[in-house]
Coordinates of C-alpha atoms and ligand atoms in Angstrom, one line a residue:
M30 CA 8.6 28.5 6.7
K31 CA 10.2 26.2 4.1
I32 CA 9.4 22.5 4.0
G33 CA 11.3 19.8 2.2
V34 CA 10.1 16.3 1.4
V35 CA 12.6 13.7 0.4
G36 CA 11.3 10.7 -1.6
L37 CA 8.3 11.2 -4.0
G38 CA 6.4 7.9 -3.7
F39 CA 2.8 7.7 -2.6
V40 CA 3.5 9.2 0.8
G41 CA 6.0 11.8 -0.2
L42 CA 4.2 13.1 -3.3
S43 CA 0.8 13.2 -1.5
L44 CA 2.4 15.2 1.4
T45 CA 4.3 17.5 -1.0
S46 CA 1.1 18.2 -3.0
V47 CA -1.1 18.7 0.1
L48 CA 1.3 21.0 1.9
S49 CA 2.1 23.1 -1.2
S50 CA -1.6 23.4 -2.1
K51 CA -2.2 24.8 1.4
G52 CA 0.3 27.5 0.6
Y53 CA 3.4 26.2 2.4
D54 CA 6.7 26.9 0.6
T55 CA 7.5 23.3 -0.3
V56 CA 10.3 21.5 -2.2
G57 CA 9.9 17.9 -3.2
I58 CA 13.1 16.0 -3.8
D59 CA 13.7 12.6 -5.5
I60 CA 16.8 11.1 -7.0
N61 CA 14.9 10.0 -10.1
K62 CA 15.4 12.8 -12.6
D63 CA 12.7 11.6 -15.1
K64 CA 10.2 11.2 -12.3
C65 CA 10.9 14.8 -11.1
K66 CA 10.5 16.1 -14.7
K67 CA 7.1 14.5 -15.0
I68 CA 5.9 15.7 -11.5
S69 CA 7.1 19.2 -12.3
K70 CA 4.6 19.2 -15.2
G71 CA 1.8 18.1 -13.0
I72 CA 1.9 14.5 -14.0
S73 CA 1.8 11.9 -11.3
P74 CA 4.1 8.8 -12.0
F75 CA 1.4 6.6 -10.6
F76 CA -2.4 6.6 -10.5
E77 CA -3.9 8.0 -7.3
P78 CA -7.3 9.7 -7.2
E79 CA -7.2 13.4 -6.6
L80 CA -3.4 13.6 -6.7
E81 CA -2.8 15.3 -10.0
K82 CA -5.5 18.0 -9.3
I83 CA -3.9 18.9 -5.9
L84 CA -0.3 18.6 -7.3
K85 CA -1.2 21.1 -10.1
N86 CA -2.7 23.4 -7.5
G87 CA 0.6 23.3 -5.5
L88 CA 2.7 23.9 -8.7
K89 CA 0.7 27.1 -9.3
K90 CA 1.8 28.2 -5.8
K91 CA 5.3 27.8 -4.5
L92 CA 6.0 24.1 -5.1
K93 CA 9.4 23.1 -6.5
I94 CA 10.2 19.6 -7.6
S95 CA 13.8 18.6 -8.2
N96 CA 16.5 15.9 -7.9
D97 CA 18.9 18.6 -6.6
F98 CA 19.3 17.9 -2.9
S99 CA 20.9 21.3 -2.3
L100 CA 17.4 22.7 -2.4
I101 CA 16.7 21.2 1.0
N102 CA 19.3 23.6 2.5
N103 CA 17.7 26.0 4.9
C104 CA 14.4 24.1 5.2
N105 CA 12.7 24.5 8.6
F106 CA 11.1 21.1 8.3
L107 CA 12.3 18.1 6.4
F108 CA 10.1 15.0 5.9
V109 CA 11.9 11.8 4.9
T110 CA 9.5 9.5 2.9
V111 CA 11.8 7.2 1.1
G112 CA 11.0 3.4 0.8
T113 CA 12.2 0.8 3.2
P114 CA 11.8 -2.4 1.1
Q115 CA 12.6 -6.0 2.3
N116 CA 15.7 -8.1 2.0
T117 CA 15.2 -11.7 0.7
N118 CA 15.1 -13.0 4.2
G119 CA 12.2 -10.7 5.0
S120 CA 14.2 -8.3 7.1
I121 CA 14.1 -4.6 6.5
D122 CA 16.4 -3.1 3.8
L123 CA 17.6 0.3 5.2
S124 CA 20.1 1.1 2.4
I125 CA 17.9 3.7 0.7
I126 CA 17.0 5.5 3.9
K127 CA 20.6 5.5 5.1
K128 CA 21.7 7.1 1.8
A129 CA 19.0 9.8 2.0
I130 CA 19.8 10.5 5.7
S131 CA 23.6 10.8 4.9
T132 CA 22.8 13.4 2.2
I133 CA 20.5 15.2 4.6
G134 CA 23.2 15.1 7.2
E135 CA 25.7 16.7 4.8
S136 CA 23.2 19.5 4.0
L137 CA 22.6 20.1 7.7
K138 CA 26.2 21.3 7.9
K139 CA 25.3 24.3 5.9
N140 CA 21.8 24.8 7.3
K141 CA 21.7 28.1 9.2
K142 CA 18.3 27.3 10.7
K143 CA 17.7 24.6 13.3
P144 CA 15.5 22.3 11.3
I145 CA 13.4 19.4 12.4
I146 CA 13.8 16.1 10.5
F147 CA 10.6 14.0 10.5
V148 CA 11.0 10.4 9.5
K149 CA 7.8 9.0 7.9
S150 CA 9.4 5.9 6.4
T151 CA 8.5 2.7 8.2
V152 CA 11.5 1.5 10.2
T153 CA 11.9 -1.2 12.8
P154 CA 12.2 -0.2 16.4
G155 CA 15.6 1.1 17.4
T156 CA 16.5 2.3 13.9
M157 CA 16.0 6.0 14.7
K158 CA 18.2 6.0 17.7
K159 CA 20.8 3.4 16.6
I160 CA 21.1 4.2 12.9
I161 CA 19.5 7.5 11.7
L162 CA 20.5 9.7 14.6
P163 CA 24.2 8.7 14.6
I164 CA 24.4 9.2 10.8
L165 CA 22.9 12.6 11.0
E166 CA 25.2 13.7 13.8
K167 CA 28.3 12.3 12.2
K168 CA 27.6 13.8 8.7
S169 CA 26.5 17.2 10.0
N170 CA 28.9 17.5 13.0
K171 CA 25.9 18.9 14.9
K172 CA 23.9 17.6 17.9
A173 CA 20.4 16.3 17.7
G174 CA 18.1 18.0 20.3
K175 CA 20.3 21.1 20.2
D176 CA 21.1 22.0 16.6
F177 CA 18.3 20.0 14.9
G178 CA 15.3 18.0 15.9
L179 CA 14.6 14.4 14.9
I180 CA 11.1 13.0 15.1
S181 CA 9.6 9.7 14.2
N182 CA 6.3 10.5 12.4
P183 CA 4.8 7.2 11.0
E184 CA 2.3 7.5 8.2
F185 CA -1.0 5.7 8.0
L186 CA -2.4 6.7 4.6
Q187 CA -3.8 4.1 2.3
E188 CA -3.2 4.1 -1.5
S189 CA -6.4 5.0 -3.4
S190 CA -7.3 7.4 -0.6
A191 CA -3.9 8.9 -0.1
I192 CA -4.9 12.6 -0.6
K193 CA -8.0 12.3 1.7
D194 CA -5.9 10.5 4.3
T195 CA -3.1 13.1 4.1
K196 CA -5.5 15.9 4.5
F197 CA -7.5 14.2 7.3
P198 CA -5.4 11.6 9.1
H199 CA -7.1 9.8 12.0
V200 CA -4.0 10.4 14.2
V201 CA -0.6 12.1 14.2
V202 CA 2.2 10.2 16.0
L203 CA 5.3 12.1 17.1
G204 CA 8.1 10.1 18.6
G205 CA 11.3 11.4 20.1
Y206 CA 12.8 13.4 22.9
Q207 CA 10.7 16.0 24.7
T208 CA 12.6 19.1 23.4
K209 CA 11.7 22.5 22.0
F210 CA 11.6 20.8 18.6
M211 CA 8.9 18.5 19.8
K212 CA 6.9 21.5 21.0
K213 CA 7.3 23.2 17.6
A214 CA 6.3 20.0 15.8
K215 CA 3.2 19.7 17.9
M216 CA 2.2 23.3 17.2
F217 CA 2.6 22.7 13.5
F218 CA 0.4 19.6 13.4
M219 CA -2.2 21.2 15.6
K220 CA -2.6 23.9 13.1
L221 CA -2.4 21.6 10.1
H222 CA -4.9 19.1 11.5
P223 CA -7.1 20.8 14.1
N224 CA -9.0 18.3 16.3
I225 CA -7.0 15.3 15.3
P226 CA -5.4 13.4 18.2
I227 CA -1.6 13.9 18.5
I228 CA 0.2 11.1 20.3
I229 CA 3.6 12.1 21.7
T230 CA 5.9 9.3 22.6
N231 CA 9.5 8.1 22.3
H232 CA 11.1 6.9 19.0
E233 CA 10.9 3.2 19.7
T234 CA 7.2 3.3 20.5
A235 CA 6.4 5.4 17.5
E236 CA 8.3 2.9 15.3
M237 CA 6.4 0.0 16.8
I238 CA 3.0 1.8 16.5
K239 CA 3.4 1.6 12.7
Y240 CA 4.0 -2.2 12.8
A241 CA 1.3 -2.7 15.3
N242 CA -1.2 -0.9 13.0
N243 CA -0.3 -2.8 9.8
S244 CA 0.0 -6.2 11.5
F245 CA -3.3 -5.8 13.2
L246 CA -4.9 -4.9 9.8
A247 CA -3.3 -8.0 8.3
T248 CA -4.6 -10.1 11.3
K249 CA -8.1 -8.8 10.7
I250 CA -8.0 -9.8 7.1
S251 CA -6.5 -13.3 7.8
F252 CA -9.1 -13.8 10.5
I253 CA -12.0 -13.1 8.2
N254 CA -10.4 -15.2 5.4
Q255 CA -10.0 -18.1 7.7
L256 CA -13.7 -17.8 8.7
S257 CA -14.6 -17.5 5.0
N258 CA -12.9 -20.9 4.5
I259 CA -15.1 -22.4 7.2
C260 CA -18.2 -20.8 5.7
Q261 CA -17.4 -22.4 2.4
K262 CA -18.1 -25.8 4.1
I263 CA -21.4 -24.7 5.5
P264 CA -24.2 -24.8 2.9
G265 CA -25.8 -21.4 2.7
A266 CA -23.3 -19.6 4.9
N267 CA -22.4 -16.0 3.9
I268 CA -19.2 -14.4 5.2
D269 CA -20.4 -10.8 4.3
D270 CA -23.4 -11.1 6.6
I271 CA -21.1 -12.4 9.3
A272 CA -18.6 -9.6 8.8
K273 CA -21.3 -6.9 8.7
T274 CA -22.8 -8.2 12.0
I275 CA -19.6 -8.6 14.0
G276 CA -18.5 -5.3 12.6
L277 CA -21.4 -3.6 14.4
D278 CA -19.8 -4.6 17.7
P279 CA -17.8 -1.4 18.5
R280 CA -15.1 -3.6 20.0
I281 CA -14.5 -5.2 16.6
G282 CA -15.3 -2.4 14.0
K283 CA -16.5 -2.9 10.5
L284 CA -13.4 -2.1 8.4
F285 CA -10.9 -4.7 7.1
L286 CA -13.3 -7.6 7.4
N287 CA -13.7 -8.0 3.6
A288 CA -12.7 -11.7 2.8
G289 CA -10.8 -12.1 -0.4
P290 CA -7.7 -13.7 -2.0
G291 CA -5.4 -12.4 0.8
Y292 CA -3.7 -9.1 1.5
G293 CA -1.2 -7.8 -0.9
G294 CA 0.4 -4.4 -1.8
S295 CA 3.7 -2.8 -1.0
C296 CA 3.1 -2.5 2.8
L297 CA 1.2 -5.2 4.7
P298 CA 3.2 -8.2 3.4
K299 CA 6.5 -6.4 3.8
D300 CA 5.8 -5.0 7.2
M301 CA 4.5 -8.4 8.4
K302 CA 7.7 -10.0 7.3
A303 CA 9.8 -7.3 8.9
L304 CA 8.0 -7.6 12.2
I305 CA 8.2 -11.4 12.2
N306 CA 11.9 -11.1 11.5
F307 CA 12.3 -8.4 14.2
A308 CA 10.4 -10.6 16.8
N309 CA 12.6 -13.6 16.0
I310 CA 15.8 -11.6 16.4
S311 CA 14.4 -10.3 19.7
G312 CA 13.9 -13.9 20.9
I313 CA 10.1 -13.8 20.6
N314 CA 8.4 -16.6 18.7
P315 CA 5.7 -14.6 16.7
I316 CA 3.2 -17.5 16.7
L317 CA 0.1 -15.4 15.8
L318 CA 1.9 -13.3 13.2
N319 CA 3.2 -16.5 11.5
A320 CA -0.3 -17.8 11.4
V321 CA -1.6 -14.6 9.8
E322 CA 1.0 -15.0 7.1
E323 CA 0.2 -18.7 6.6
V324 CA -3.5 -18.1 6.2
N325 CA -2.7 -15.4 3.7
T326 CA -0.6 -17.8 1.6
K327 CA -3.2 -20.5 1.8
Q328 CA -5.9 -18.2 0.2
L329 CA -4.1 -18.2 -3.1
K330 CA -3.4 -22.0 -2.9
Q331 CA -7.1 -22.6 -2.5
I332 CA -8.0 -20.6 -5.6
I333 CA -5.4 -22.5 -7.7
A334 CA -6.6 -25.9 -6.3
L335 CA -10.2 -25.1 -7.2
T336 CA -9.2 -24.0 -10.7
K337 CA -7.3 -27.3 -11.2
Q338 CA -10.1 -29.4 -9.7
K339 CA -12.7 -27.9 -12.1
L340 CA -10.7 -27.6 -15.2
G341 CA -8.3 -30.6 -14.9
N342 CA -5.2 -30.2 -16.9
L343 CA -4.7 -26.4 -17.4
S344 CA -2.5 -26.5 -20.4
S345 CA -4.2 -24.8 -23.4
K346 CA -7.2 -23.8 -21.2
K347 CA -8.0 -20.1 -21.4
I348 CA -8.1 -18.4 -18.0
T349 CA -9.3 -14.8 -17.5
I350 CA -8.0 -12.8 -14.6
L351 CA -10.1 -9.7 -13.8
G352 CA -8.0 -7.2 -11.9
T353 CA -4.3 -7.3 -11.3
A354 CA -3.9 -4.1 -9.2
F355 CA -3.5 -5.0 -5.5
K356 CA -6.8 -3.2 -4.8
P357 CA -9.2 -1.0 -6.8
D358 CA -8.5 2.7 -7.7
T359 CA -4.8 2.2 -8.0
D360 CA -2.4 1.0 -10.8
D361 CA -0.1 -0.5 -8.2
I362 CA 0.7 -4.2 -8.7
R363 CA 3.5 -4.4 -6.1
D364 CA 3.0 -7.7 -4.2
S365 CA -0.4 -8.0 -5.7
I366 CA -2.0 -11.4 -5.1
A367 CA -3.3 -11.4 -8.7
I368 CA 0.3 -11.2 -10.0
E369 CA 1.3 -14.0 -7.7
L370 CA -1.6 -16.1 -9.0
I371 CA -0.6 -15.4 -12.7
K372 CA 3.0 -16.5 -11.9
K373 CA 1.8 -19.7 -10.3
L374 CA -0.7 -20.5 -13.0
L375 CA 1.8 -19.9 -15.8
K376 CA 3.8 -22.9 -14.6
M377 CA 0.8 -25.1 -15.6
K378 CA 0.8 -23.6 -19.1
P379 CA -2.7 -22.2 -19.6
K380 CA -3.4 -19.3 -21.9
I381 CA -3.9 -16.3 -19.6
I382 CA -5.7 -13.2 -20.5
I383 CA -6.0 -10.3 -18.1
H384 CA -8.1 -7.1 -17.7
D385 CA -7.6 -4.2 -15.4
P386 CA -8.9 -0.7 -15.7
K387 CA -5.6 0.9 -14.6
A388 CA -2.9 -1.6 -14.1
M389 CA -2.4 -3.1 -17.6
K390 CA 0.8 -1.2 -18.4
N391 CA 2.4 -2.2 -15.1
T392 CA 1.3 -5.8 -15.5
K393 CA 2.7 -5.9 -19.1
R394 CA 6.1 -4.8 -17.7
I395 CA 6.3 -8.1 -15.7
F396 CA 4.7 -10.6 -18.1
E397 CA 5.3 -9.1 -21.5
D398 CA 4.1 -11.6 -24.1
K399 CA 3.7 -14.5 -21.7
I400 CA 0.1 -13.5 -21.3
S401 CA -2.6 -11.6 -23.3
Y402 CA -4.0 -8.2 -22.5
A403 CA -7.7 -7.6 -23.2
K404 CA -8.9 -4.1 -24.3
T405 CA -12.4 -4.7 -23.0
I406 CA -14.0 -7.0 -20.4
E407 CA -15.9 -8.7 -23.2
D408 CA -12.6 -9.5 -25.0
A409 CA -11.2 -10.9 -21.8
L410 CA -14.2 -13.3 -21.4
S411 CA -14.5 -14.5 -25.0
K412 CA -13.8 -18.2 -25.4
S413 CA -12.5 -18.4 -21.8
H414 CA -12.8 -21.6 -19.7
C415 CA -12.6 -19.8 -16.4
I416 CA -12.8 -16.3 -14.9
I417 CA -11.1 -15.4 -11.7
I418 CA -12.2 -12.0 -10.2
M419 CA -9.3 -10.8 -8.2
T420 CA -9.7 -7.0 -7.7
Q421 CA -12.9 -5.3 -6.6
W422 CA -13.1 -2.9 -9.5
K423 CA -16.6 -1.4 -9.8
Q424 CA -16.7 -2.3 -13.5
Y425 CA -16.9 -6.0 -12.7
E426 CA -20.1 -5.6 -10.7
K427 CA -22.0 -5.2 -14.0
L428 CA -21.1 -8.6 -15.3
N429 CA -24.1 -10.7 -16.4
N430 CA -25.3 -13.6 -18.5
N431 CA -24.9 -11.5 -21.7
E432 CA -21.1 -11.3 -21.2
F433 CA -20.8 -14.9 -20.0
K434 CA -22.5 -16.4 -23.1
Y435 CA -19.3 -16.1 -25.1
M436 CA -17.3 -18.2 -22.7
T437 CA -16.3 -21.7 -23.7
R438 CA -16.9 -22.9 -20.2
K439 CA -19.0 -20.8 -17.8
F440 CA -16.9 -21.2 -14.7
V441 CA -16.4 -18.2 -12.4
I442 CA -14.3 -17.9 -9.2
D443 CA -15.4 -14.6 -7.5
C444 CA -12.8 -13.8 -4.9
R445 CA -14.6 -10.6 -3.9
R446 CA -18.3 -11.8 -4.0
M447 CA -19.2 -9.1 -6.6
L448 CA -21.8 -11.2 -8.4
V449 CA -23.6 -12.6 -5.4
G450 CA -27.4 -12.5 -5.6
K451 CA -27.5 -12.3 -9.4
Q452 CA -29.4 -15.0 -11.4
L453 CA -26.5 -16.3 -13.4
D454 CA -26.3 -19.2 -15.8
I455 CA -22.8 -20.1 -14.7
D456 CA -20.8 -22.5 -12.4
Y457 CA -20.2 -19.9 -9.7
Y458 CA -17.8 -20.1 -6.7
A459 CA -17.2 -17.3 -4.3
I460 CA -14.8 -17.0 -1.4
G461 CA -16.7 -17.1 1.8
L462 CA -20.0 -18.6 0.5
G463 CA -21.2 -22.0 1.4
K464 CA -22.4 -23.9 -1.7
Ligands
UGA11 C1 -1.7 -0.2 4.2 C2 -2.4 0.3 5.4 O1 -3.8 0.1 5.3 C3 -2.1 1.8 5.6 O2 -2.7 2.3 6.9 C4 -0.6 2.0 5.7 O3 -0.3 3.4 5.8 C5 0.0 1.5 4.4 O4 -0.3 0.1 4.3 C6 1.5 1.6 4.5 O5 2.1 1.0 5.4 O6 2.1 2.5 3.8 P1 -2.3 0.0 1.6 O7 -1.0 -0.8 1.3 O8 -2.6 1.2 0.7 O9 -2.3 0.5 3.1 O10 -3.4 -1.1 1.4 P2 -4.7 -1.6 2.2 O11 -5.8 -0.8 1.9 O12 -4.4 -1.8 3.6 O13 -4.9 -3.0 1.5 C7 -3.9 -4.0 1.6 C8 -4.4 -5.3 1.1 O14 -5.4 -5.9 2.0 C9 -5.1 -5.3 -0.3 O15 -4.6 -6.4 -1.0 C10 -6.5 -5.4 0.0 O16 -7.3 -6.0 -1.1 C11 -6.5 -6.3 1.2 N1 -7.8 -6.2 2.0 C12 -8.0 -5.0 2.7 C13 -8.6 -7.2 2.1 O17 -8.4 -8.3 1.5 N2 -9.7 -7.1 2.9 C14 -10.0 -6.0 3.6 O18 -11.0 -6.0 4.3 C15 -9.1 -4.9 3.5

């Protein structure tokens, strides 16, 4: 059994590493030659806990990494995990996946086996049948369902727990026609993930499940963020106690009720926009989804308004941003709210200094010398007029009066309520706490 994975981002590289470490004859393909070179040496192009360990394990077995697409010839299974970014109007950009699928179609011509192509990339409903399937059939001159299988297989892993999620997913979704290929796919996943529910459905439903999942998560976050705004007007109210309590109701569930500066990252914002765009095109006014986005945008506006209200004119004030990664345990800053915050603050000409345990290099690529980069948390705080805690890195929990004493003005906005309950000699504001 030979498995190919096309696209070595978070999803593709995690899958490649997990499958190969389990002993599957796996080949990971990416068009980026430098990236492939690095990965071949056991170095991950991004920070993800556990990834390098398991990748090295795979490389010791049969794993091959290459930018040579001919290596996918004669694979039994092919997973497509390339990115589906957004166009400027929010709609989905399918150019990368179309190109990858065309190449796979070409290689199908020569494939003597009858492979199954699993599409893990997030695509809007209808894409598999209307775009992917016709490209594959045209390029290969073969028939889906007869000469090869095509299955929608959406992914639900989270960055920062990508390996754990790949090894132990909560569900496997298989969308497509009920053919011998579907039966084979089911057997494979039953063996790979014993006791995990497998949902077998059609392409459109599988495609929609992914958007339903991400948009529901975004809705939970905006819901708790909206409530946190109300709490801020109620003296003594605490959003975490509220979240903890409602989370105990099994109908609600405790996860994704952590109020903060809004959801970011390379998935939730993009998928929300794509779903809103898709709904509009389908003639449905996505009132709720629009509101979820609006609440998200307002969280950041609120932080900026509070900073201006307390500091007045921001020019020449020193503002410290703690955390630029879109969440802890990653160096990913794509669509990070902290990055958005820095961009907006820079227009008001303050001096910005940032700290992040993993994402400094990526942040530097965006802002270069427009902002400063602190080597230590202490350096970041020194002579500062304001600290804004954006990312819930464990390191920031330890902050105390000792570190704050070197600030010019002891004003702290804690977007993640990391310092709640400490006796601090500072002007302290936290999202979701009534003053
Ligand atoms: C998200 C989904 O959680 C995954 O299930 C999905 O597979 C993935 O997108 C994808 O489509 O590829 P991820 O982008 O890794 O995963 O990030 P999340 O953990 O969902 O966090 C997204 C944002 O929400 C972060 O900015 C985080 O800080 C924020 N968030 C999350 C909150 O503000 N509060 C919470 O309670 C949870």
